[in-house]
């Protein structure tokens, strides 16, 4: 157990030395948050009611879909995987340490936005902080799993970038974090339900907190992602 904890801490520290991961986890999300937070709060003061939720969802999506897959691509698409097998180091342990590292990074960014938004932009805090952070933790978990799935599926950087954009861009445009989802055509409203960001935006902005009807679709997406991840992981072991 101590070795696993050490590996997770080491992975977390290594992420800070990777410029690409640092950009995806911190620099781009926080710059976007500062710029768009200023724009939204100036143009439409009502956006202050959901500014924390929308900017947090953007930051999590950015980090999960572009930052999380990067170290896994280096592992599964290179000779490093064979070295781990020879050393009898289970590959699932590498997935777990990457998951924990990503989770810590995203929690840090989420807390930064949660604390600073009311001070900088006079954004409204969520009415139920406990429900907010529980729902946020579920969203972060599912998003990281999607990022891991991208990382072990892609065989090269160009493929990883394409897959990340295929998930990230619809999450950004269709989930309601940039503009109300009821402005979308009915077809895109249906498509948006495939992405966890859509359901998370509804949960995080709900006045009555977590409800079963809101959380079931998000859990269903998580189950599908875990199933796909298990299948692709087994395939990766045979390669």
mmCIF file with all atom_site columns, C-alpha atoms in Angstrom, residues 7-201:
data_model
loop_
_atom_site.group_PDB
_atom_site.id
_atom_site.type_symbol
_atom_site.label_atom_id
_atom_site.label_alt_id
_atom_site.label_comp_id
_atom_site.label_asym_id
_atom_site.label_entity_id
_atom_site.label_seq_id
_atom_site.pdbx_PDB_ins_code
_atom_site.Cartn_x
_atom_site.Cartn_y
_atom_site.Cartn_z
_atom_site.occupancy
_atom_site.B_iso_or_equiv
_atom_site.pdbx_formal_charge
_atom_site.auth_seq_id
_atom_site.auth_comp_id
_atom_site.auth_asym_id
_atom_site.auth_atom_id
_atom_site.pdbx_PDB_model_num
ATOM 1   C CA . UNK A 1 7   ? 3.544   6.067  -6.889  1.00 0.00 ? 7   UNK A CA 1
ATOM 2   C CA . UNK A 1 8   ? 0.438   8.269  -6.757  1.00 0.00 ? 8   UNK A CA 1
ATOM 3   C CA . UNK A 1 9   ? 2.377   11.122 -5.149  1.00 0.00 ? 9   UNK A CA 1
ATOM 4   C CA . UNK A 1 10  ? 5.204   10.679 -7.652  1.00 0.00 ? 10  UNK A CA 1
ATOM 5   C CA . UNK A 1 11  ? 2.750   10.803 -10.567 1.00 0.00 ? 11  UNK A CA 1
ATOM 6   C CA . UNK A 1 12  ? 1.211   13.979 -9.144  1.00 0.00 ? 12  UNK A CA 1
ATOM 7   C CA . UNK A 1 13  ? 4.647   15.614 -8.949  1.00 0.00 ? 13  UNK A CA 1
ATOM 8   C CA . UNK A 1 14  ? 5.610   14.431 -12.431 1.00 0.00 ? 14  UNK A CA 1
ATOM 9   C CA . UNK A 1 15  ? 2.486   16.074 -13.832 1.00 0.00 ? 15  UNK A CA 1
ATOM 10  C CA . UNK A 1 16  ? 3.863   19.457 -12.777 1.00 0.00 ? 16  UNK A CA 1
ATOM 11  C CA . UNK A 1 17  ? 6.946   18.827 -14.908 1.00 0.00 ? 17  UNK A CA 1
ATOM 12  C CA . UNK A 1 18  ? 4.864   18.069 -17.997 1.00 0.00 ? 18  UNK A CA 1
ATOM 13  C CA . UNK A 1 19  ? 4.069   21.363 -19.717 1.00 0.00 ? 19  UNK A CA 1
ATOM 14  C CA . UNK A 1 20  ? 1.203   19.847 -21.718 1.00 0.00 ? 20  UNK A CA 1
ATOM 15  C CA . UNK A 1 21  ? -0.505  18.484 -18.619 1.00 0.00 ? 21  UNK A CA 1
ATOM 16  C CA . UNK A 1 22  ? 0.117   21.701 -16.691 1.00 0.00 ? 22  UNK A CA 1
ATOM 17  C CA . UNK A 1 23  ? -1.532  23.677 -19.493 1.00 0.00 ? 23  UNK A CA 1
ATOM 18  C CA . UNK A 1 24  ? -4.572  21.388 -19.568 1.00 0.00 ? 24  UNK A CA 1
ATOM 19  C CA . UNK A 1 25  ? -5.055  21.157 -15.795 1.00 0.00 ? 25  UNK A CA 1
ATOM 20  C CA . UNK A 1 26  ? -4.310  24.690 -14.683 1.00 0.00 ? 26  UNK A CA 1
ATOM 21  C CA . UNK A 1 27  ? -3.122  27.380 -17.078 1.00 0.00 ? 27  UNK A CA 1
ATOM 22  C CA . UNK A 1 28  ? -5.723  27.255 -19.876 1.00 0.00 ? 28  UNK A CA 1
ATOM 23  C CA . UNK A 1 29  ? -8.746  26.565 -17.600 1.00 0.00 ? 29  UNK A CA 1
ATOM 24  C CA . UNK A 1 30  ? -7.862  29.341 -15.163 1.00 0.00 ? 30  UNK A CA 1
ATOM 25  C CA . UNK A 1 31  ? -7.099  31.873 -17.910 1.00 0.00 ? 31  UNK A CA 1
ATOM 26  C CA . UNK A 1 32  ? -10.392 30.984 -19.595 1.00 0.00 ? 32  UNK A CA 1
ATOM 27  C CA . UNK A 1 33  ? -12.146 31.324 -16.242 1.00 0.00 ? 33  UNK A CA 1
ATOM 28  C CA . UNK A 1 34  ? -10.725 34.794 -15.616 1.00 0.00 ? 34  UNK A CA 1
ATOM 29  C CA . UNK A 1 35  ? -11.450 36.055 -19.137 1.00 0.00 ? 35  UNK A CA 1
ATOM 30  C CA . UNK A 1 36  ? -14.908 34.557 -19.588 1.00 0.00 ? 36  UNK A CA 1
ATOM 31  C CA . UNK A 1 37  ? -15.868 35.283 -15.999 1.00 0.00 ? 37  UNK A CA 1
ATOM 32  C CA . UNK A 1 38  ? -15.165 38.939 -16.641 1.00 0.00 ? 38  UNK A CA 1
ATOM 33  C CA . UNK A 1 39  ? -17.070 38.894 -19.936 1.00 0.00 ? 39  UNK A CA 1
ATOM 34  C CA . UNK A 1 40  ? -20.102 37.031 -18.593 1.00 0.00 ? 40  UNK A CA 1
ATOM 35  C CA . UNK A 1 41  ? -20.413 39.110 -15.429 1.00 0.00 ? 41  UNK A CA 1
ATOM 36  C CA . UNK A 1 42  ? -20.178 42.330 -17.461 1.00 0.00 ? 42  UNK A CA 1
ATOM 37  C CA . UNK A 1 43  ? -22.548 41.449 -20.303 1.00 0.00 ? 43  UNK A CA 1
ATOM 38  C CA . UNK A 1 44  ? -25.098 39.508 -18.271 1.00 0.00 ? 44  UNK A CA 1
ATOM 39  C CA . UNK A 1 45  ? -25.114 39.979 -14.479 1.00 0.00 ? 45  UNK A CA 1
ATOM 40  C CA . UNK A 1 46  ? -27.502 37.005 -14.192 1.00 0.00 ? 46  UNK A CA 1
ATOM 41  C CA . UNK A 1 47  ? -24.610 34.749 -15.215 1.00 0.00 ? 47  UNK A CA 1
ATOM 42  C CA . UNK A 1 48  ? -23.166 35.312 -11.740 1.00 0.00 ? 48  UNK A CA 1
ATOM 43  C CA . UNK A 1 49  ? -25.748 32.821 -10.487 1.00 0.00 ? 49  UNK A CA 1
ATOM 44  C CA . UNK A 1 50  ? -24.132 29.927 -12.372 1.00 0.00 ? 50  UNK A CA 1
ATOM 45  C CA . UNK A 1 51  ? -20.618 31.244 -13.008 1.00 0.00 ? 51  UNK A CA 1
ATOM 46  C CA . UNK A 1 52  ? -18.937 28.921 -10.502 1.00 0.00 ? 52  UNK A CA 1
ATOM 47  C CA . UNK A 1 53  ? -20.688 25.858 -11.905 1.00 0.00 ? 53  UNK A CA 1
ATOM 48  C CA . UNK A 1 54  ? -20.093 26.638 -15.584 1.00 0.00 ? 54  UNK A CA 1
ATOM 49  C CA . UNK A 1 55  ? -16.416 27.574 -15.199 1.00 0.00 ? 55  UNK A CA 1
ATOM 50  C CA . UNK A 1 56  ? -15.763 24.536 -12.997 1.00 0.00 ? 56  UNK A CA 1
ATOM 51  C CA . UNK A 1 57  ? -17.337 22.187 -15.525 1.00 0.00 ? 57  UNK A CA 1
ATOM 52  C CA . UNK A 1 58  ? -15.229 23.748 -18.287 1.00 0.00 ? 58  UNK A CA 1
ATOM 53  C CA . UNK A 1 59  ? -12.040 23.360 -16.236 1.00 0.00 ? 59  UNK A CA 1
ATOM 54  C CA . UNK A 1 60  ? -12.777 19.739 -15.325 1.00 0.00 ? 60  UNK A CA 1
ATOM 55  C CA . UNK A 1 61  ? -13.618 18.844 -18.928 1.00 0.00 ? 61  UNK A CA 1
ATOM 56  C CA . UNK A 1 62  ? -10.451 20.496 -20.195 1.00 0.00 ? 62  UNK A CA 1
ATOM 57  C CA . UNK A 1 63  ? -8.226  18.729 -17.700 1.00 0.00 ? 63  UNK A CA 1
ATOM 58  C CA . UNK A 1 64  ? -9.877  15.326 -17.993 1.00 0.00 ? 64  UNK A CA 1
ATOM 59  C CA . UNK A 1 65  ? -10.040 15.126 -21.781 1.00 0.00 ? 65  UNK A CA 1
ATOM 60  C CA . UNK A 1 66  ? -6.693  16.732 -22.621 1.00 0.00 ? 66  UNK A CA 1
ATOM 61  C CA . UNK A 1 67  ? -4.532  16.287 -19.524 1.00 0.00 ? 67  UNK A CA 1
ATOM 62  C CA . UNK A 1 68  ? -5.447  12.842 -18.199 1.00 0.00 ? 68  UNK A CA 1
ATOM 63  C CA . UNK A 1 69  ? -4.825  10.850 -21.440 1.00 0.00 ? 69  UNK A CA 1
ATOM 64  C CA . UNK A 1 70  ? -1.322  12.226 -21.985 1.00 0.00 ? 70  UNK A CA 1
ATOM 65  C CA . UNK A 1 71  ? 0.739   10.071 -19.577 1.00 0.00 ? 71  UNK A CA 1
ATOM 66  C CA . UNK A 1 72  ? -1.336  7.000  -20.452 1.00 0.00 ? 72  UNK A CA 1
ATOM 67  C CA . UNK A 1 73  ? -0.611  7.434  -24.157 1.00 0.00 ? 73  UNK A CA 1
ATOM 68  C CA . UNK A 1 74  ? 3.100   7.479  -23.332 1.00 0.00 ? 74  UNK A CA 1
ATOM 69  C CA . UNK A 1 75  ? 2.661   4.224  -21.409 1.00 0.00 ? 75  UNK A CA 1
ATOM 70  C CA . UNK A 1 76  ? 0.302   2.156  -23.583 1.00 0.00 ? 76  UNK A CA 1
ATOM 71  C CA . UNK A 1 77  ? 1.601   3.280  -26.983 1.00 0.00 ? 77  UNK A CA 1
ATOM 72  C CA . UNK A 1 78  ? 5.277   2.731  -26.210 1.00 0.00 ? 78  UNK A CA 1
ATOM 73  C CA . UNK A 1 79  ? 7.695   0.043  -25.104 1.00 0.00 ? 79  UNK A CA 1
ATOM 74  C CA . UNK A 1 80  ? 7.214   1.152  -21.494 1.00 0.00 ? 80  UNK A CA 1
ATOM 75  C CA . UNK A 1 81  ? 4.229   -1.186 -21.235 1.00 0.00 ? 81  UNK A CA 1
ATOM 76  C CA . UNK A 1 82  ? 6.454   -4.192 -21.889 1.00 0.00 ? 82  UNK A CA 1
ATOM 77  C CA . UNK A 1 83  ? 8.898   -3.027 -19.229 1.00 0.00 ? 83  UNK A CA 1
ATOM 78  C CA . UNK A 1 84  ? 6.111   -2.926 -16.649 1.00 0.00 ? 84  UNK A CA 1
ATOM 79  C CA . UNK A 1 85  ? 5.021   -6.433 -17.635 1.00 0.00 ? 85  UNK A CA 1
ATOM 80  C CA . UNK A 1 86  ? 8.583   -7.765 -17.292 1.00 0.00 ? 86  UNK A CA 1
ATOM 81  C CA . UNK A 1 87  ? 8.841   -6.158 -13.852 1.00 0.00 ? 87  UNK A CA 1
ATOM 82  C CA . UNK A 1 88  ? 5.466   -7.691 -12.867 1.00 0.00 ? 88  UNK A CA 1
ATOM 83  C CA . UNK A 1 89  ? 3.998   -4.255 -12.246 1.00 0.00 ? 89  UNK A CA 1
ATOM 84  C CA . UNK A 1 90  ? 0.246   -4.383 -12.997 1.00 0.00 ? 90  UNK A CA 1
ATOM 85  C CA . UNK A 1 91  ? -0.868  -1.816 -15.534 1.00 0.00 ? 91  UNK A CA 1
ATOM 86  C CA . UNK A 1 92  ? -4.040  -1.173 -13.562 1.00 0.00 ? 92  UNK A CA 1
ATOM 87  C CA . UNK A 1 93  ? -1.841  0.338  -10.866 1.00 0.00 ? 93  UNK A CA 1
ATOM 88  C CA . UNK A 1 94  ? -0.650  2.930  -13.372 1.00 0.00 ? 94  UNK A CA 1
ATOM 89  C CA . UNK A 1 95  ? -4.244  3.725  -14.288 1.00 0.00 ? 95  UNK A CA 1
ATOM 90  C CA . UNK A 1 96  ? -5.110  4.089  -10.609 1.00 0.00 ? 96  UNK A CA 1
ATOM 91  C CA . UNK A 1 97  ? -2.205  6.421  -9.829  1.00 0.00 ? 97  UNK A CA 1
ATOM 92  C CA . UNK A 1 98  ? -3.046  8.526  -12.867 1.00 0.00 ? 98  UNK A CA 1
ATOM 93  C CA . UNK A 1 99  ? -6.669  8.664  -11.719 1.00 0.00 ? 99  UNK A CA 1
ATOM 94  C CA . UNK A 1 100 ? -5.736  9.794  -8.206  1.00 0.00 ? 100 UNK A CA 1
ATOM 95  C CA . UNK A 1 101 ? -3.294  12.394 -9.517  1.00 0.00 ? 101 UNK A CA 1
ATOM 96  C CA . UNK A 1 102 ? -5.892  13.816 -11.912 1.00 0.00 ? 102 UNK A CA 1
ATOM 97  C CA . UNK A 1 103 ? -8.514  13.847 -9.161  1.00 0.00 ? 103 UNK A CA 1
ATOM 98  C CA . UNK A 1 104 ? -6.265  15.921 -6.888  1.00 0.00 ? 104 UNK A CA 1
ATOM 99  C CA . UNK A 1 105 ? -5.426  18.384 -9.673  1.00 0.00 ? 105 UNK A CA 1
ATOM 100 C CA . UNK A 1 106 ? -9.075  18.913 -10.557 1.00 0.00 ? 106 UNK A CA 1
ATOM 101 C CA . UNK A 1 107 ? -10.165 19.291 -6.954  1.00 0.00 ? 107 UNK A CA 1
ATOM 102 C CA . UNK A 1 108 ? -7.537  22.002 -6.532  1.00 0.00 ? 108 UNK A CA 1
ATOM 103 C CA . UNK A 1 109 ? -8.779  23.901 -9.600  1.00 0.00 ? 109 UNK A CA 1
ATOM 104 C CA . UNK A 1 110 ? -12.403 23.505 -8.495  1.00 0.00 ? 110 UNK A CA 1
ATOM 105 C CA . UNK A 1 111 ? -11.626 24.930 -5.047  1.00 0.00 ? 111 UNK A CA 1
ATOM 106 C CA . UNK A 1 112 ? -9.719  27.852 -6.594  1.00 0.00 ? 112 UNK A CA 1
ATOM 107 C CA . UNK A 1 113 ? -12.762 28.764 -8.693  1.00 0.00 ? 113 UNK A CA 1
ATOM 108 C CA . UNK A 1 114 ? -15.175 28.196 -5.800  1.00 0.00 ? 114 UNK A CA 1
ATOM 109 C CA . UNK A 1 115 ? -13.251 30.524 -3.501  1.00 0.00 ? 115 UNK A CA 1
ATOM 110 C CA . UNK A 1 116 ? -12.185 33.217 -5.964  1.00 0.00 ? 116 UNK A CA 1
ATOM 111 C CA . UNK A 1 117 ? -15.326 33.663 -8.088  1.00 0.00 ? 117 UNK A CA 1
ATOM 112 C CA . UNK A 1 118 ? -17.402 35.355 -5.348  1.00 0.00 ? 118 UNK A CA 1
ATOM 113 C CA . UNK A 1 119 ? -14.471 37.690 -4.612  1.00 0.00 ? 119 UNK A CA 1
ATOM 114 C CA . UNK A 1 120 ? -13.499 38.572 -8.195  1.00 0.00 ? 120 UNK A CA 1
ATOM 115 C CA . UNK A 1 121 ? -16.849 38.409 -10.001 1.00 0.00 ? 121 UNK A CA 1
ATOM 116 C CA . UNK A 1 122 ? -19.345 38.515 -7.110  1.00 0.00 ? 122 UNK A CA 1
ATOM 117 C CA . UNK A 1 123 ? -20.620 35.116 -8.220  1.00 0.00 ? 123 UNK A CA 1
ATOM 118 C CA . UNK A 1 124 ? -23.287 33.366 -6.180  1.00 0.00 ? 124 UNK A CA 1
ATOM 119 C CA . UNK A 1 125 ? -22.174 30.411 -4.099  1.00 0.00 ? 125 UNK A CA 1
ATOM 120 C CA . UNK A 1 126 ? -24.174 27.154 -4.468  1.00 0.00 ? 126 UNK A CA 1
ATOM 121 C CA . UNK A 1 127 ? -27.117 27.012 -2.072  1.00 0.00 ? 127 UNK A CA 1
ATOM 122 C CA . UNK A 1 128 ? -26.159 23.557 -0.808  1.00 0.00 ? 128 UNK A CA 1
ATOM 123 C CA . UNK A 1 129 ? -22.334 23.196 -0.658  1.00 0.00 ? 129 UNK A CA 1
ATOM 124 C CA . UNK A 1 130 ? -22.425 19.553 0.461   1.00 0.00 ? 130 UNK A CA 1
ATOM 125 C CA . UNK A 1 131 ? -24.635 18.467 -2.456  1.00 0.00 ? 131 UNK A CA 1
ATOM 126 C CA . UNK A 1 132 ? -22.571 20.621 -4.790  1.00 0.00 ? 132 UNK A CA 1
ATOM 127 C CA . UNK A 1 133 ? -19.257 18.998 -3.908  1.00 0.00 ? 133 UNK A CA 1
ATOM 128 C CA . UNK A 1 134 ? -20.692 15.473 -3.879  1.00 0.00 ? 134 UNK A CA 1
ATOM 129 C CA . UNK A 1 135 ? -22.140 15.964 -7.359  1.00 0.00 ? 135 UNK A CA 1
ATOM 130 C CA . UNK A 1 136 ? -18.914 17.621 -8.486  1.00 0.00 ? 136 UNK A CA 1
ATOM 131 C CA . UNK A 1 137 ? -16.881 14.661 -7.234  1.00 0.00 ? 137 UNK A CA 1
ATOM 132 C CA . UNK A 1 138 ? -19.074 12.304 -9.260  1.00 0.00 ? 138 UNK A CA 1
ATOM 133 C CA . UNK A 1 139 ? -18.647 14.458 -12.369 1.00 0.00 ? 139 UNK A CA 1
ATOM 134 C CA . UNK A 1 140 ? -14.878 14.628 -11.897 1.00 0.00 ? 140 UNK A CA 1
ATOM 135 C CA . UNK A 1 141 ? -14.692 10.842 -11.476 1.00 0.00 ? 141 UNK A CA 1
ATOM 136 C CA . UNK A 1 142 ? -16.646 10.135 -14.671 1.00 0.00 ? 142 UNK A CA 1
ATOM 137 C CA . UNK A 1 143 ? -14.711 12.752 -16.639 1.00 0.00 ? 143 UNK A CA 1
ATOM 138 C CA . UNK A 1 144 ? -11.369 11.277 -15.555 1.00 0.00 ? 144 UNK A CA 1
ATOM 139 C CA . UNK A 1 145 ? -12.544 7.789  -16.535 1.00 0.00 ? 145 UNK A CA 1
ATOM 140 C CA . UNK A 1 146 ? -13.388 9.125  -19.990 1.00 0.00 ? 146 UNK A CA 1
ATOM 141 C CA . UNK A 1 147 ? -9.931  10.677 -20.149 1.00 0.00 ? 147 UNK A CA 1
ATOM 142 C CA . UNK A 1 148 ? -8.352  7.353  -19.186 1.00 0.00 ? 148 UNK A CA 1
ATOM 143 C CA . UNK A 1 149 ? -10.423 5.633  -21.859 1.00 0.00 ? 149 UNK A CA 1
ATOM 144 C CA . UNK A 1 150 ? -9.090  8.080  -24.445 1.00 0.00 ? 150 UNK A CA 1
ATOM 145 C CA . UNK A 1 151 ? -5.538  7.556  -23.213 1.00 0.00 ? 151 UNK A CA 1
ATOM 146 C CA . UNK A 1 152 ? -5.529  3.772  -23.549 1.00 0.00 ? 152 UNK A CA 1
ATOM 147 C CA . UNK A 1 153 ? -7.495  3.803  -26.816 1.00 0.00 ? 153 UNK A CA 1
ATOM 148 C CA . UNK A 1 154 ? -5.339  6.237  -28.774 1.00 0.00 ? 154 UNK A CA 1
ATOM 149 C CA . UNK A 1 155 ? -2.142  4.933  -30.348 1.00 0.00 ? 155 UNK A CA 1
ATOM 150 C CA . UNK A 1 156 ? -0.633  8.301  -31.244 1.00 0.00 ? 156 UNK A CA 1
ATOM 151 C CA . UNK A 1 157 ? -0.909  11.955 -30.253 1.00 0.00 ? 157 UNK A CA 1
ATOM 152 C CA . UNK A 1 158 ? -2.986  12.979 -33.274 1.00 0.00 ? 158 UNK A CA 1
ATOM 153 C CA . UNK A 1 159 ? -5.580  10.307 -32.485 1.00 0.00 ? 159 UNK A CA 1
ATOM 154 C CA . UNK A 1 160 ? -5.679  11.306 -28.829 1.00 0.00 ? 160 UNK A CA 1
ATOM 155 C CA . UNK A 1 161 ? -6.196  14.970 -29.750 1.00 0.00 ? 161 UNK A CA 1
ATOM 156 C CA . UNK A 1 162 ? -9.016  14.094 -32.135 1.00 0.00 ? 162 UNK A CA 1
ATOM 157 C CA . UNK A 1 163 ? -10.804 11.898 -29.587 1.00 0.00 ? 163 UNK A CA 1
ATOM 158 C CA . UNK A 1 164 ? -10.386 14.537 -26.882 1.00 0.00 ? 164 UNK A CA 1
ATOM 159 C CA . UNK A 1 165 ? -11.877 17.221 -29.106 1.00 0.00 ? 165 UNK A CA 1
ATOM 160 C CA . UNK A 1 166 ? -14.785 14.961 -30.082 1.00 0.00 ? 166 UNK A CA 1
ATOM 161 C CA . UNK A 1 167 ? -15.770 14.797 -26.419 1.00 0.00 ? 167 UNK A CA 1
ATOM 162 C CA . UNK A 1 168 ? -14.683 18.240 -25.241 1.00 0.00 ? 168 UNK A CA 1
ATOM 163 C CA . UNK A 1 169 ? -16.218 20.500 -27.896 1.00 0.00 ? 169 UNK A CA 1
ATOM 164 C CA . UNK A 1 170 ? -19.786 19.107 -27.639 1.00 0.00 ? 170 UNK A CA 1
ATOM 165 C CA . UNK A 1 171 ? -19.445 19.194 -23.853 1.00 0.00 ? 171 UNK A CA 1
ATOM 166 C CA . UNK A 1 172 ? -18.545 22.871 -24.114 1.00 0.00 ? 172 UNK A CA 1
ATOM 167 C CA . UNK A 1 173 ? -21.184 23.881 -26.661 1.00 0.00 ? 173 UNK A CA 1
ATOM 168 C CA . UNK A 1 174 ? -24.161 21.667 -25.835 1.00 0.00 ? 174 UNK A CA 1
ATOM 169 C CA . UNK A 1 175 ? -24.114 21.312 -22.052 1.00 0.00 ? 175 UNK A CA 1
ATOM 170 C CA . UNK A 1 176 ? -25.433 24.779 -21.183 1.00 0.00 ? 176 UNK A CA 1
ATOM 171 C CA . UNK A 1 177 ? -22.237 26.167 -19.666 1.00 0.00 ? 177 UNK A CA 1
ATOM 172 C CA . UNK A 1 178 ? -21.791 28.772 -22.422 1.00 0.00 ? 178 UNK A CA 1
ATOM 173 C CA . UNK A 1 179 ? -25.451 29.571 -23.069 1.00 0.00 ? 179 UNK A CA 1
ATOM 174 C CA . UNK A 1 180 ? -28.808 28.104 -21.955 1.00 0.00 ? 180 UNK A CA 1
ATOM 175 C CA . UNK A 1 181 ? -29.374 24.648 -23.437 1.00 0.00 ? 181 UNK A CA 1
ATOM 176 C CA . UNK A 1 182 ? -33.020 25.507 -24.193 1.00 0.00 ? 182 UNK A CA 1
ATOM 177 C CA . UNK A 1 183 ? -31.724 27.724 -26.995 1.00 0.00 ? 183 UNK A CA 1
ATOM 178 C CA . UNK A 1 184 ? -30.499 24.637 -28.869 1.00 0.00 ? 184 UNK A CA 1
ATOM 179 C CA . UNK A 1 185 ? -32.510 22.804 -31.568 1.00 0.00 ? 185 UNK A CA 1
ATOM 180 C CA . UNK A 1 186 ? -34.271 19.708 -30.250 1.00 0.00 ? 186 UNK A CA 1
ATOM 181 C CA . UNK A 1 187 ? -31.838 17.401 -32.063 1.00 0.00 ? 187 UNK A CA 1
ATOM 182 C CA . UNK A 1 188 ? -28.821 18.870 -30.270 1.00 0.00 ? 188 UNK A CA 1
ATOM 183 C CA . UNK A 1 189 ? -30.678 18.783 -26.960 1.00 0.00 ? 189 UNK A CA 1
ATOM 184 C CA . UNK A 1 190 ? -30.989 15.012 -27.392 1.00 0.00 ? 190 UNK A CA 1
ATOM 185 C CA . UNK A 1 191 ? -27.331 14.681 -28.408 1.00 0.00 ? 191 UNK A CA 1
ATOM 186 C CA . UNK A 1 192 ? -26.218 16.708 -25.383 1.00 0.00 ? 192 UNK A CA 1
ATOM 187 C CA . UNK A 1 193 ? -27.607 14.055 -23.033 1.00 0.00 ? 193 UNK A CA 1
ATOM 188 C CA . UNK A 1 194 ? -24.760 11.738 -24.014 1.00 0.00 ? 194 UNK A CA 1
ATOM 189 C CA . UNK A 1 195 ? -22.213 14.014 -22.309 1.00 0.00 ? 195 UNK A CA 1
ATOM 190 C CA . UNK A 1 196 ? -21.749 14.092 -18.503 1.00 0.00 ? 196 UNK A CA 1
ATOM 191 C CA . UNK A 1 197 ? -21.250 17.878 -18.546 1.00 0.00 ? 197 UNK A CA 1
ATOM 192 C CA . UNK A 1 198 ? -24.913 18.356 -19.519 1.00 0.00 ? 198 UNK A CA 1
ATOM 193 C CA . UNK A 1 199 ? -26.282 16.432 -16.560 1.00 0.00 ? 199 UNK A CA 1
ATOM 194 C CA . UNK A 1 200 ? -23.685 17.865 -14.193 1.00 0.00 ? 200 UNK A CA 1
ATOM 195 C CA . UNK A 1 201 ? -24.676 21.414 -15.107 1.00 0.00 ? 201 UNK A CA 1
#
